[in-house]
N, CA, C and O atoms as a GROMACS GRO file, in nm:
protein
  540
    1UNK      N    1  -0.041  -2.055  -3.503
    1UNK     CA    2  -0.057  -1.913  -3.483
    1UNK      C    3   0.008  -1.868  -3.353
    1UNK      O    4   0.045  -1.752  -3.330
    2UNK      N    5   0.022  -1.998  -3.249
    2UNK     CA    6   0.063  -1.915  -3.131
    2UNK      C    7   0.190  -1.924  -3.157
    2UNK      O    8   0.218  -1.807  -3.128
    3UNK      N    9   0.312  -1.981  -3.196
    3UNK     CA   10   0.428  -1.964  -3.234
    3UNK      C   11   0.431  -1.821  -3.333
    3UNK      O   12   0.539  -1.764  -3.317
    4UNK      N   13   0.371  -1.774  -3.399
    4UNK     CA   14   0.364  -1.650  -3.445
    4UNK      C   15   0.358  -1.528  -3.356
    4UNK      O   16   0.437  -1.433  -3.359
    5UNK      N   17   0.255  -1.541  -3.279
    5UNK     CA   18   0.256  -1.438  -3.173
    5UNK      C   19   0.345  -1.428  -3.090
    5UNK      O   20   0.367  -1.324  -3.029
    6UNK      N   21   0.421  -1.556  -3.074
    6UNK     CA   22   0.539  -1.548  -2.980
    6UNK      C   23   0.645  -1.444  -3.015
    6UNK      O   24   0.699  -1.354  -2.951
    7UNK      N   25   0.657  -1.503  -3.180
    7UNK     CA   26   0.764  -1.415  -3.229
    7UNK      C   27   0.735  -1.287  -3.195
    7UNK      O   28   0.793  -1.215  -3.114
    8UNK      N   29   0.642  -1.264  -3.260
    8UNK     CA   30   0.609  -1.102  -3.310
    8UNK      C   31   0.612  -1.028  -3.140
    8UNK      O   32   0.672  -0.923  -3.123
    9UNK      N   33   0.567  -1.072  -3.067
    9UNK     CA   34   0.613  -1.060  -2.891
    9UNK      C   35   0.756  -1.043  -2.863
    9UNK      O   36   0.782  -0.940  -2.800
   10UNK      N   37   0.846  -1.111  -2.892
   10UNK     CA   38   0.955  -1.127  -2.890
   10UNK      C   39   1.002  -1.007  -2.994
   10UNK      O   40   1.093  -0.930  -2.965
   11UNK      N   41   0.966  -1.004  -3.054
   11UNK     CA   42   1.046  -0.882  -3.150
   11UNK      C   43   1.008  -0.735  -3.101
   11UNK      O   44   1.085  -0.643  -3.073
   12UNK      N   45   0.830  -0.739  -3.099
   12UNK     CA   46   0.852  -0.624  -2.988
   12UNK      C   47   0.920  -0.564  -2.873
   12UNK      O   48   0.946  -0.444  -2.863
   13UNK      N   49   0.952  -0.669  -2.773
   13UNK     CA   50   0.992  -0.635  -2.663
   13UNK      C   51   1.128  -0.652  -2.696
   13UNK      O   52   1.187  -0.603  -2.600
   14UNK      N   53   1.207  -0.690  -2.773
   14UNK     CA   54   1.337  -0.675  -2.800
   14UNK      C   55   1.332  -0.492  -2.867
   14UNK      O   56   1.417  -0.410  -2.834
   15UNK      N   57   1.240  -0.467  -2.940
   15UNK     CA   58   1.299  -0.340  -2.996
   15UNK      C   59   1.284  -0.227  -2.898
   15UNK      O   60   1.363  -0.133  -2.891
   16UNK      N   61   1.144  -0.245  -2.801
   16UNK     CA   62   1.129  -0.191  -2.716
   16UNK      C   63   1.271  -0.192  -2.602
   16UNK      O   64   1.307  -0.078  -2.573
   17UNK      N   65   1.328  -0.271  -2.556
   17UNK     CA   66   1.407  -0.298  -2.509
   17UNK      C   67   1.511  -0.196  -2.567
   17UNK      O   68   1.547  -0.103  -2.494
   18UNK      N   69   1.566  -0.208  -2.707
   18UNK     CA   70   1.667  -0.127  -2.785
   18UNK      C   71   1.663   0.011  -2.734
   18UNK      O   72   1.751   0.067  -2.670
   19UNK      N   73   1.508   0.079  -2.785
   19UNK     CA   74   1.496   0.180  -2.772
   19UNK      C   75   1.500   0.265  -2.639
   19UNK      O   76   1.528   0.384  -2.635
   20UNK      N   77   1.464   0.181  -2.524
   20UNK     CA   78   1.499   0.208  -2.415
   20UNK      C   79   1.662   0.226  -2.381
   20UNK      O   80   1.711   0.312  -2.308
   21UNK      N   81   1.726   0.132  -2.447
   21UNK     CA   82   1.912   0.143  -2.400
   21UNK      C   83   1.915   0.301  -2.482
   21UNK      O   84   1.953   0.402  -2.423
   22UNK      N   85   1.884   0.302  -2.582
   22UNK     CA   86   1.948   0.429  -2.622
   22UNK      C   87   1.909   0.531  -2.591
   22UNK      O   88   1.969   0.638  -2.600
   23UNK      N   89   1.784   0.508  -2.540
   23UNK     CA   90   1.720   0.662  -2.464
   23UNK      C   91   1.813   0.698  -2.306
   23UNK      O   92   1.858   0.810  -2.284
   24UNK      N   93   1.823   0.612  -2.236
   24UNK     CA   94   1.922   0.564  -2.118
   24UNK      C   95   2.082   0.580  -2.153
   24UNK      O   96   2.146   0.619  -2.055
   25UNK      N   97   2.136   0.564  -2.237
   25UNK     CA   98   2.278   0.554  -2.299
   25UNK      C   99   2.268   0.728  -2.299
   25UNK      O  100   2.325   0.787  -2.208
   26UNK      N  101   2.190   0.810  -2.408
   26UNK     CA  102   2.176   0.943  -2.425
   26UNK      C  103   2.191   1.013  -2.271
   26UNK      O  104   2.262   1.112  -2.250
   27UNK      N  105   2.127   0.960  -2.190
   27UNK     CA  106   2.090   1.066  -2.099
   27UNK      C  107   2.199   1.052  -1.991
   27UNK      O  108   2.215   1.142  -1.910
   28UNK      N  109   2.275   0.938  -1.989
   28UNK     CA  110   2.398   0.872  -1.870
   28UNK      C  111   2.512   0.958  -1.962
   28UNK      O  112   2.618   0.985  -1.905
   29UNK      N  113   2.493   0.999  -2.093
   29UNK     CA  114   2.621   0.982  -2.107
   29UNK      C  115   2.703   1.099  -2.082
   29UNK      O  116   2.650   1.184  -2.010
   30UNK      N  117   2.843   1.126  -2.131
   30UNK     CA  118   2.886   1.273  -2.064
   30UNK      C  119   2.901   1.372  -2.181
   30UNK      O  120   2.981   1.466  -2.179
   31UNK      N  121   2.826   1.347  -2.274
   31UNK     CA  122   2.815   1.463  -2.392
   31UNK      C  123   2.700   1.513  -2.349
   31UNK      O  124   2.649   1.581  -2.438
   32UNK      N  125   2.606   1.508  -2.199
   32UNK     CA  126   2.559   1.590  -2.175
   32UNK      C  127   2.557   1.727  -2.148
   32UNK      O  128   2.634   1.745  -2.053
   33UNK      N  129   2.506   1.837  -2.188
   33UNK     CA  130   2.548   1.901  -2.110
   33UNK      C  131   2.517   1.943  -1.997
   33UNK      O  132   2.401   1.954  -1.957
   34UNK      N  133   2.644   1.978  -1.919
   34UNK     CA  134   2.625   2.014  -1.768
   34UNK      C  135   2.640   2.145  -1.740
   34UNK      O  136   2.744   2.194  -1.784
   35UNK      N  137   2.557   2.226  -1.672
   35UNK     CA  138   2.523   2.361  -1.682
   35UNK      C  139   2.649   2.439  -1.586
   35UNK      O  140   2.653   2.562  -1.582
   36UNK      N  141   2.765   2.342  -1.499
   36UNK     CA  142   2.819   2.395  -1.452
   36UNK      C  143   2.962   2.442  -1.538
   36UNK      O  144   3.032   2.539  -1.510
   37UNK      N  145   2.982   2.352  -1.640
   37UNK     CA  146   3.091   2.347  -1.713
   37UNK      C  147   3.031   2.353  -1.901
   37UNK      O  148   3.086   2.320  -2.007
   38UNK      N  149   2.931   2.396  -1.875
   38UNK     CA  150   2.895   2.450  -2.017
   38UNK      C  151   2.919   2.591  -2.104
   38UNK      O  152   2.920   2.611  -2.225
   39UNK      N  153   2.942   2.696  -1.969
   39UNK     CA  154   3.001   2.858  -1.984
   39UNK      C  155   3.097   2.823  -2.121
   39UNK      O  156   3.164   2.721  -2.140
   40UNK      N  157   3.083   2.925  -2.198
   40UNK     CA  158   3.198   2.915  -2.289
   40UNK      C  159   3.321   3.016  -2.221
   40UNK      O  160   3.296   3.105  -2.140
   41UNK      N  161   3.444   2.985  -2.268
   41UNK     CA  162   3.542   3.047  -2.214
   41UNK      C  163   3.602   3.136  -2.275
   41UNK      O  164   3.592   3.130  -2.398
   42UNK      N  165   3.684   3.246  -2.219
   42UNK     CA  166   3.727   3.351  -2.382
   42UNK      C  167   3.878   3.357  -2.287
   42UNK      O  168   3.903   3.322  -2.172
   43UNK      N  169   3.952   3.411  -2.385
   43UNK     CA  170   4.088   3.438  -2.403
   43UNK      C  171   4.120   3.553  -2.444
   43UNK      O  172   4.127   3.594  -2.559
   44UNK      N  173   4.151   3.639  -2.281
   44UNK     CA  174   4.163   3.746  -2.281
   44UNK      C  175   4.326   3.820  -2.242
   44UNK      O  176   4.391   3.798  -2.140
   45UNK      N  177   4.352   3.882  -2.322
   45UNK     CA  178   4.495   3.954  -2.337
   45UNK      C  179   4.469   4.087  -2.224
   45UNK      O  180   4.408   4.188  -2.258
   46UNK      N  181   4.518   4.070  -2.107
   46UNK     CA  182   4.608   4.211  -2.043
   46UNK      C  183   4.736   4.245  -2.037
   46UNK      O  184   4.824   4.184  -1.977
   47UNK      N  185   4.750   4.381  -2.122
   47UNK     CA  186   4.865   4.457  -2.057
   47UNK      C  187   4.850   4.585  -2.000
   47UNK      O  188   4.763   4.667  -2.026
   48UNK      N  189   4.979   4.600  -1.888
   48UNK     CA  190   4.968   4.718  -1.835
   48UNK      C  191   5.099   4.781  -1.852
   48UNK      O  192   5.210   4.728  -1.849
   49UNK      N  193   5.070   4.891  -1.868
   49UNK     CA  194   5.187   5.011  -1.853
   49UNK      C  195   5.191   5.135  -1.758
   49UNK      O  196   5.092   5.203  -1.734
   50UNK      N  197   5.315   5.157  -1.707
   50UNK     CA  198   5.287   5.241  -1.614
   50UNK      C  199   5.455   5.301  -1.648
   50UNK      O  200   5.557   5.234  -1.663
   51UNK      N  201   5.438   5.453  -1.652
   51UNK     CA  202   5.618   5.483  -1.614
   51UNK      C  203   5.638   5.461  -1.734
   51UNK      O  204   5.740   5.394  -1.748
   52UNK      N  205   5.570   5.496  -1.862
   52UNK     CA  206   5.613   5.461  -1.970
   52UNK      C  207   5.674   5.318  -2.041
   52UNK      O  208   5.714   5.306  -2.157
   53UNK      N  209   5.670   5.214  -1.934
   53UNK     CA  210   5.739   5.062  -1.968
   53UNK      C  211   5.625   4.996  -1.918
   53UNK      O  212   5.552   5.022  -1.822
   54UNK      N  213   5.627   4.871  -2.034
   54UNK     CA  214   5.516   4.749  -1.993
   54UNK      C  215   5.592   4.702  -1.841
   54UNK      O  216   5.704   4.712  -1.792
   55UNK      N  217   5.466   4.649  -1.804
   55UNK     CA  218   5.455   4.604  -1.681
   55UNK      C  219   5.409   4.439  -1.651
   55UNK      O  220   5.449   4.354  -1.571
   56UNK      N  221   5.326   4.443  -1.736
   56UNK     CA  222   5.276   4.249  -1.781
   56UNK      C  223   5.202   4.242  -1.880
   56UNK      O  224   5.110   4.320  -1.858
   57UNK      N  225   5.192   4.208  -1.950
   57UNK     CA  226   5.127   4.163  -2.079
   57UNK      C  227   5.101   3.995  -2.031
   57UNK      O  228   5.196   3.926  -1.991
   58UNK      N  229   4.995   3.954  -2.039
   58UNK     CA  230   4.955   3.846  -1.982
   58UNK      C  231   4.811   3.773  -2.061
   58UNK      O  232   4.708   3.840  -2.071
   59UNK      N  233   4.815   3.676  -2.096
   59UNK     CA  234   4.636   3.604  -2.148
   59UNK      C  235   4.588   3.532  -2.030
   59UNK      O  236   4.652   3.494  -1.932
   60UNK      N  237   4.471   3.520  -2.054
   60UNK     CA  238   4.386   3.464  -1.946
   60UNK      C  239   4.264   3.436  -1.978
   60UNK      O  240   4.174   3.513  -2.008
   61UNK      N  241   4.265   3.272  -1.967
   61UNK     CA  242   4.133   3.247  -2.017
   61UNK      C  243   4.003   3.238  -1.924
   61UNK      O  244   3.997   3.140  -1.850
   62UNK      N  245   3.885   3.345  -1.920
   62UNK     CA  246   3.801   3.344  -1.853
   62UNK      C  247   3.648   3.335  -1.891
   62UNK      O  248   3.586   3.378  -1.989
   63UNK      N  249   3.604   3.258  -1.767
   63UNK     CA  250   3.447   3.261  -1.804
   63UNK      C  251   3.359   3.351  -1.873
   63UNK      O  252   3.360   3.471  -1.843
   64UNK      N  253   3.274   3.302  -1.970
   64UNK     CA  254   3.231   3.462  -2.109
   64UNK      C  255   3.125   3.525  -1.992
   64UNK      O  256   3.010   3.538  -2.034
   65UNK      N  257   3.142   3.556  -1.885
   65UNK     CA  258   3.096   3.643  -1.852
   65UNK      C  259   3.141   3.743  -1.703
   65UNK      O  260   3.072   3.819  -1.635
   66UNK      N  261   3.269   3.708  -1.693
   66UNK     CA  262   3.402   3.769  -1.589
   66UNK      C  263   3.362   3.896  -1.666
   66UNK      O  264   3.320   3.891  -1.782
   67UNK      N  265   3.379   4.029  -1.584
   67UNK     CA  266   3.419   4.150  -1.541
   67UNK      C  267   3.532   4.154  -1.539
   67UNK      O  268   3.590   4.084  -1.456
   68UNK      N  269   3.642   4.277  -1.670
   68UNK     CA  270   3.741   4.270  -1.660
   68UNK      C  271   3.801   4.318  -1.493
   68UNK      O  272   3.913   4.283  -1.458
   69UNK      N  273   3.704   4.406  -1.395
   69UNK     CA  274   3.772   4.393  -1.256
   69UNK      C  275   3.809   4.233  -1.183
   69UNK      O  276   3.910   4.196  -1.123
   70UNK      N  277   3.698   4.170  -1.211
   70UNK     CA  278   3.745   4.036  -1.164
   70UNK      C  279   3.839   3.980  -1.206
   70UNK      O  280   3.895   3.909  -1.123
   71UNK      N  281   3.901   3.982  -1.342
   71UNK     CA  282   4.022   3.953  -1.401
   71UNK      C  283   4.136   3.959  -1.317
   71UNK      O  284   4.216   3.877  -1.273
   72UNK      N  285   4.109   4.139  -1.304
   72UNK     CA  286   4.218   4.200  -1.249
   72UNK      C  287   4.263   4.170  -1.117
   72UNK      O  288   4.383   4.155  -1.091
   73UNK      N  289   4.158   4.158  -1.018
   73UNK     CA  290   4.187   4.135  -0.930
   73UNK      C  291   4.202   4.024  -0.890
   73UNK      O  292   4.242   4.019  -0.774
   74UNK      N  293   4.181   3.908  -0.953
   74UNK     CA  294   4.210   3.819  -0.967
   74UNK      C  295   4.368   3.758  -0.979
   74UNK      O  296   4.424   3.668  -0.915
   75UNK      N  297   4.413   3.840  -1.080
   75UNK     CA  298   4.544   3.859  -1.146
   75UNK      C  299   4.674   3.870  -1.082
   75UNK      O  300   4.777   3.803  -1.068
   76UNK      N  301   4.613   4.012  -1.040
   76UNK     CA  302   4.720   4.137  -1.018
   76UNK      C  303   4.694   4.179  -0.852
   76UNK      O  304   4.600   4.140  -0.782
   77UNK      N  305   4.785   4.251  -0.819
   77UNK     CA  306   4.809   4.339  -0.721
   77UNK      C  307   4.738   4.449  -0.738
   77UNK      O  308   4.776   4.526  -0.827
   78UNK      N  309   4.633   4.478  -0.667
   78UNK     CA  310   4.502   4.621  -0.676
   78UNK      C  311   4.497   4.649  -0.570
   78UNK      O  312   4.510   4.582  -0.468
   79UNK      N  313   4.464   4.817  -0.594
   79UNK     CA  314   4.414   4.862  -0.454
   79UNK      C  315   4.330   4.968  -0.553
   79UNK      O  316   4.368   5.052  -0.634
   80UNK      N  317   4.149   4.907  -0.491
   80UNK     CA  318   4.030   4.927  -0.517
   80UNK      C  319   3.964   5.066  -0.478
   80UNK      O  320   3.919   5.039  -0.367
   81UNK      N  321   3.931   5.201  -0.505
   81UNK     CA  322   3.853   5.270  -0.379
   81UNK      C  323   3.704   5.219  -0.338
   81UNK      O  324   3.650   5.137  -0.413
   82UNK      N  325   3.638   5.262  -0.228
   82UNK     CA  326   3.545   5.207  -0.184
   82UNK      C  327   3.436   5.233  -0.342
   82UNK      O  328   3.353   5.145  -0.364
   83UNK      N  329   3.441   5.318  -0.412
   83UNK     CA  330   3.362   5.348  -0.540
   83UNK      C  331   3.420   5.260  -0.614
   83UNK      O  332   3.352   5.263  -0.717
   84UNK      N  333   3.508   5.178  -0.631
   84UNK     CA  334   3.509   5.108  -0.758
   84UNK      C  335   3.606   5.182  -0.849
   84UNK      O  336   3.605   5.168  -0.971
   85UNK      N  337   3.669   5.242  -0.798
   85UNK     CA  338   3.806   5.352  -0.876
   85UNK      C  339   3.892   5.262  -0.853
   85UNK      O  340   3.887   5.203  -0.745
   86UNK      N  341   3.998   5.229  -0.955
   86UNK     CA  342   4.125   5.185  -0.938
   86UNK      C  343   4.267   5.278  -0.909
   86UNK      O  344   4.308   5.366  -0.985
   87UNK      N  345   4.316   5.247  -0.813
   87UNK     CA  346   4.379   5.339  -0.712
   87UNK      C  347   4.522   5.277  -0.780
   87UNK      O  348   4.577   5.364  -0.847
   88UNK      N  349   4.586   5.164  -0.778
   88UNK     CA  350   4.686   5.133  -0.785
   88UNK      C  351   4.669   4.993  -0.862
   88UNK      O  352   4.563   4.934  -0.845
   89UNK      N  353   4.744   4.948  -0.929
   89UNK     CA  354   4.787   4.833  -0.995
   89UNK      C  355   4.948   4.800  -0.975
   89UNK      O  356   5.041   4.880  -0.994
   90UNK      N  357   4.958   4.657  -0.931
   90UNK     CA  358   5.121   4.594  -0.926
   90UNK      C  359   5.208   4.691  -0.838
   90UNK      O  360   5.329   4.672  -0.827
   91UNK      N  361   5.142   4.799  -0.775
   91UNK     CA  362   5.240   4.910  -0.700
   91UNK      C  363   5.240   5.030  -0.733
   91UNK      O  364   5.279   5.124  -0.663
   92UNK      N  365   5.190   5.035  -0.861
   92UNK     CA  366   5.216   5.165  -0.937
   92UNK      C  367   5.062   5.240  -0.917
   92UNK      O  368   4.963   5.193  -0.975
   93UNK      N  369   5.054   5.368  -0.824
   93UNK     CA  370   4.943   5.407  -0.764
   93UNK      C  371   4.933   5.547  -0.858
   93UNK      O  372   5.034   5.607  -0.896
   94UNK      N  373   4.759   5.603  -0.898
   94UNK     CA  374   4.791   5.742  -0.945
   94UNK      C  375   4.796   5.807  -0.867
   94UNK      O  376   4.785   5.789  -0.746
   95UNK      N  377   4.812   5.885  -0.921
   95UNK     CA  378   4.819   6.028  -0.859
   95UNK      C  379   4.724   6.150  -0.854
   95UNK      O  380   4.804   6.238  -0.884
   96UNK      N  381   4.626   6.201  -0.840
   96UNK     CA  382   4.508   6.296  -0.883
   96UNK      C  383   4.531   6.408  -0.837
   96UNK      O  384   4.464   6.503  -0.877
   97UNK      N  385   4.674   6.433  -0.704
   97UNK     CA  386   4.615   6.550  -0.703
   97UNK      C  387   4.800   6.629  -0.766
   97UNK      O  388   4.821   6.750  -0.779
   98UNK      N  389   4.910   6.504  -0.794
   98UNK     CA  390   5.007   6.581  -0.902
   98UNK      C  391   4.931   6.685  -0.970
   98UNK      O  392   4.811   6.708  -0.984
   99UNK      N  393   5.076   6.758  -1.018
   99UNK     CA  394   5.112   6.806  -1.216
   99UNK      C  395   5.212   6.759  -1.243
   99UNK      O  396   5.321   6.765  -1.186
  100UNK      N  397   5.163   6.683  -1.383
  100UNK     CA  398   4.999   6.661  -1.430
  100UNK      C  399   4.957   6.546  -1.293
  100UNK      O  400   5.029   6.513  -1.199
  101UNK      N  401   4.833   6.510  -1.321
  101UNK     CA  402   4.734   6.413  -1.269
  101UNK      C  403   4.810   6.323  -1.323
  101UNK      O  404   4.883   6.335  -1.421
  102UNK      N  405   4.780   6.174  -1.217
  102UNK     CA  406   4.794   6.067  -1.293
  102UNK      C  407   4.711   5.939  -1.271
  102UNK      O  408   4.729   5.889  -1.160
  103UNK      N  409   4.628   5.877  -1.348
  103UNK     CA  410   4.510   5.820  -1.327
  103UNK      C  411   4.505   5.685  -1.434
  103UNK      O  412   4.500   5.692  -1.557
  104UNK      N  413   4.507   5.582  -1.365
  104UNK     CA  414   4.475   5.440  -1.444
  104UNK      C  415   4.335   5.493  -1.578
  104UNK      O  416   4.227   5.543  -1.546
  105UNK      N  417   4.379   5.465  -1.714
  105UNK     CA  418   4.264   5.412  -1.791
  105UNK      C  419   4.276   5.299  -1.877
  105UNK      O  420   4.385   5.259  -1.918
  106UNK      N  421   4.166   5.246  -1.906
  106UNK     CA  422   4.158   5.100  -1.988
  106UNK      C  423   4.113   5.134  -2.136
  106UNK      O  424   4.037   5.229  -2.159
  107UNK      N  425   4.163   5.050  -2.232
  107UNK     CA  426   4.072   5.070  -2.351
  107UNK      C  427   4.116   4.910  -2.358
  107UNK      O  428   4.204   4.847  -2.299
  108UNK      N  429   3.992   4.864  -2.479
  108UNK     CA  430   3.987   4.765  -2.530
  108UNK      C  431   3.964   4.754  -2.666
  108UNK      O  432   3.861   4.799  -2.716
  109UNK      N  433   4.070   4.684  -2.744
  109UNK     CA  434   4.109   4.678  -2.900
  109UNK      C  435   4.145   4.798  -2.916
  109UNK      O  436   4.061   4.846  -2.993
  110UNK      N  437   4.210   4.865  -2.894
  110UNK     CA  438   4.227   5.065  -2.912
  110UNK      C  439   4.130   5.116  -2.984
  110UNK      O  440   4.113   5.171  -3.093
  111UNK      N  441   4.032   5.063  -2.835
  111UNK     CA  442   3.901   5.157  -2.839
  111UNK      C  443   3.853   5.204  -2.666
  111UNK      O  444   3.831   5.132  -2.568
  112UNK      N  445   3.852   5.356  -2.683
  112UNK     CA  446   3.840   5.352  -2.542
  112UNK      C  447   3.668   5.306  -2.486
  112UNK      O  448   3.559   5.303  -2.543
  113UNK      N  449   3.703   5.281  -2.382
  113UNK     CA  450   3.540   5.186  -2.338
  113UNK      C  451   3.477   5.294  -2.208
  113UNK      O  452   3.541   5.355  -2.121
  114UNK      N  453   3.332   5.289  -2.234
  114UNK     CA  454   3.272   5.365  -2.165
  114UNK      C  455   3.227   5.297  -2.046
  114UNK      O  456   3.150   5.348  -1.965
  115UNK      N  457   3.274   5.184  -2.036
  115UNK     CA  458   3.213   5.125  -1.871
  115UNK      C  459   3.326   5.138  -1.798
  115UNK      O  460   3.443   5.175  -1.812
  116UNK      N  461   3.242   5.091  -1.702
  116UNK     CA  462   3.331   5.053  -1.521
  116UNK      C  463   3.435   4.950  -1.578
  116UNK      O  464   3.413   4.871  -1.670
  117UNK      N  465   3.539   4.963  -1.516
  117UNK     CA  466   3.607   4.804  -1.534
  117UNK      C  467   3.472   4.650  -1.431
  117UNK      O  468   3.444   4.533  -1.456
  118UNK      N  469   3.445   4.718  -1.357
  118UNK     CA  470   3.387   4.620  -1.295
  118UNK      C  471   3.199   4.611  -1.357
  118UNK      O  472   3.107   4.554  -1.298
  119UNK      N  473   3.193   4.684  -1.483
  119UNK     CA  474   3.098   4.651  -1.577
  119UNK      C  475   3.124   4.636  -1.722
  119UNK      O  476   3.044   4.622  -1.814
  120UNK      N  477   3.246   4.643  -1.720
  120UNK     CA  478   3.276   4.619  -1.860
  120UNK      C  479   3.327   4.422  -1.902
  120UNK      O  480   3.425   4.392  -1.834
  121UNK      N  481   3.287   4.325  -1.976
  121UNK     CA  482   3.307   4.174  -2.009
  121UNK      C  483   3.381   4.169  -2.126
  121UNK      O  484   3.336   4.150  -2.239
  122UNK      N  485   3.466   4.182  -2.104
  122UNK     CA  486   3.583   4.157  -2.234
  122UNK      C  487   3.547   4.040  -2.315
  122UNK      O  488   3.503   3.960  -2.231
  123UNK      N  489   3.542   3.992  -2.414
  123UNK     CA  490   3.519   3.938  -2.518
  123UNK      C  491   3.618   3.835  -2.583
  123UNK      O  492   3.735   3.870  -2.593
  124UNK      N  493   3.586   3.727  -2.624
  124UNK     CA  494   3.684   3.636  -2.671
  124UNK      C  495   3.738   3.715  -2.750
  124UNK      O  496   3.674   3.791  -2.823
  125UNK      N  497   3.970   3.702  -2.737
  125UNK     CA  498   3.998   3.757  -2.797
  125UNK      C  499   4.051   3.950  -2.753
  125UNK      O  500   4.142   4.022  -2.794
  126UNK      N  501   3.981   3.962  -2.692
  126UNK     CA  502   3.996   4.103  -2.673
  126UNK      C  503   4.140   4.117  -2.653
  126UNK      O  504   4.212   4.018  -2.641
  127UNK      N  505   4.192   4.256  -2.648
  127UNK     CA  506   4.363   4.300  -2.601
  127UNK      C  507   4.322   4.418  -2.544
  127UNK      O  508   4.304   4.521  -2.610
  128UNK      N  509   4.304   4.407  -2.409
  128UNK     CA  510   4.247   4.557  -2.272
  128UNK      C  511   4.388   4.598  -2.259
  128UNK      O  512   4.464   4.509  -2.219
  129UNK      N  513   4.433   4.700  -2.281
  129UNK     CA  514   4.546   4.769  -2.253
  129UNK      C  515   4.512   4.898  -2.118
  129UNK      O  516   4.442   4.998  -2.128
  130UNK      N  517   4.598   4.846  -1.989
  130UNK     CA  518   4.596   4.974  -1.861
  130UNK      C  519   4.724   5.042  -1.897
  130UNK      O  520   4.836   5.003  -1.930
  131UNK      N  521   4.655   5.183  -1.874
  131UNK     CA  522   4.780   5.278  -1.875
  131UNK      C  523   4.803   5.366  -1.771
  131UNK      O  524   4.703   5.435  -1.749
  132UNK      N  525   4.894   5.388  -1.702
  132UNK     CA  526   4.910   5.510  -1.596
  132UNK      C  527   4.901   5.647  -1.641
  132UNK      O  528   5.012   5.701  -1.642
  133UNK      N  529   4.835   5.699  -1.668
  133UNK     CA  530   4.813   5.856  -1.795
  133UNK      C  531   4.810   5.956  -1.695
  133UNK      O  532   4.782   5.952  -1.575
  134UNK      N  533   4.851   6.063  -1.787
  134UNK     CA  534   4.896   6.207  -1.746
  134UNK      C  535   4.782   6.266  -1.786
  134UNK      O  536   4.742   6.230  -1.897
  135UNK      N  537   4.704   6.364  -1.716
  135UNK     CA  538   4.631   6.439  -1.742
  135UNK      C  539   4.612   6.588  -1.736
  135UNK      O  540   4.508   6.639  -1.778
   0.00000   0.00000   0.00000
């Protein structure tokens, strides 16, 4: 009988053993995920026009939760007002107090968007088109 118990000892602590590597294997391994590099990423299309001619048409793949201002400024050449108005892009500055006016707007998918650029998160996929417009 005690050669029996040996086994059956032995088989326990071997499976016990198993189950431990794979609980340990799971948790070492790198299909973890890691909360710093888990963000999903999107692929976002800017172009700008100004003067009636494109200016850059550009993709950019960013964290799914970038602010198309962070994009931009990121990107491009900006000059910001202290409100969060976009004053100029790549050089090309509006104008508010011309005739006509001339004033940066954004739409996204040719749809115009009711946020801030610096509250608006473009979306995997999106195509944000800036325009220098006459008003």
């Amino acid at each position: 009988m005690k050669k029996k118990q040996k086994t059956l000892v032995a088989i326990a602590v071997g499976v016990i053993l198993v189950v431990l590597a794979l609980v340990f294997s799971g948790m070492l391994s790198d299909d973890a995920a890691d909360p710093a590099t888990s963000d999903e990423m999107n692929d976002v299309n800017i172009v700008i026009y100004a003067d009636e001619e494109e200016v850059a048409n550009e993709s950019f793949e960013v964290e799914d939760d970038t602010t198309l201002m962070e994009i931009m400024e990121d990107n491009f050449e900006m000059i910001v007002s202290d409100e969060g108005f976009v004053e100029a892009i790549e050089g090309y500055e509006q104008a508010p107090e011309a005739s006509p006016s001339l004033f940066w707007v954004f739409e996204a998918n040719d749809e115009m968007v009711e946020e801030a650029a610096d509250e608006f998160v473009p979306e995997d996929g999106d195509i944000v088109i800036w325009n220098l417009m006459a008003f």
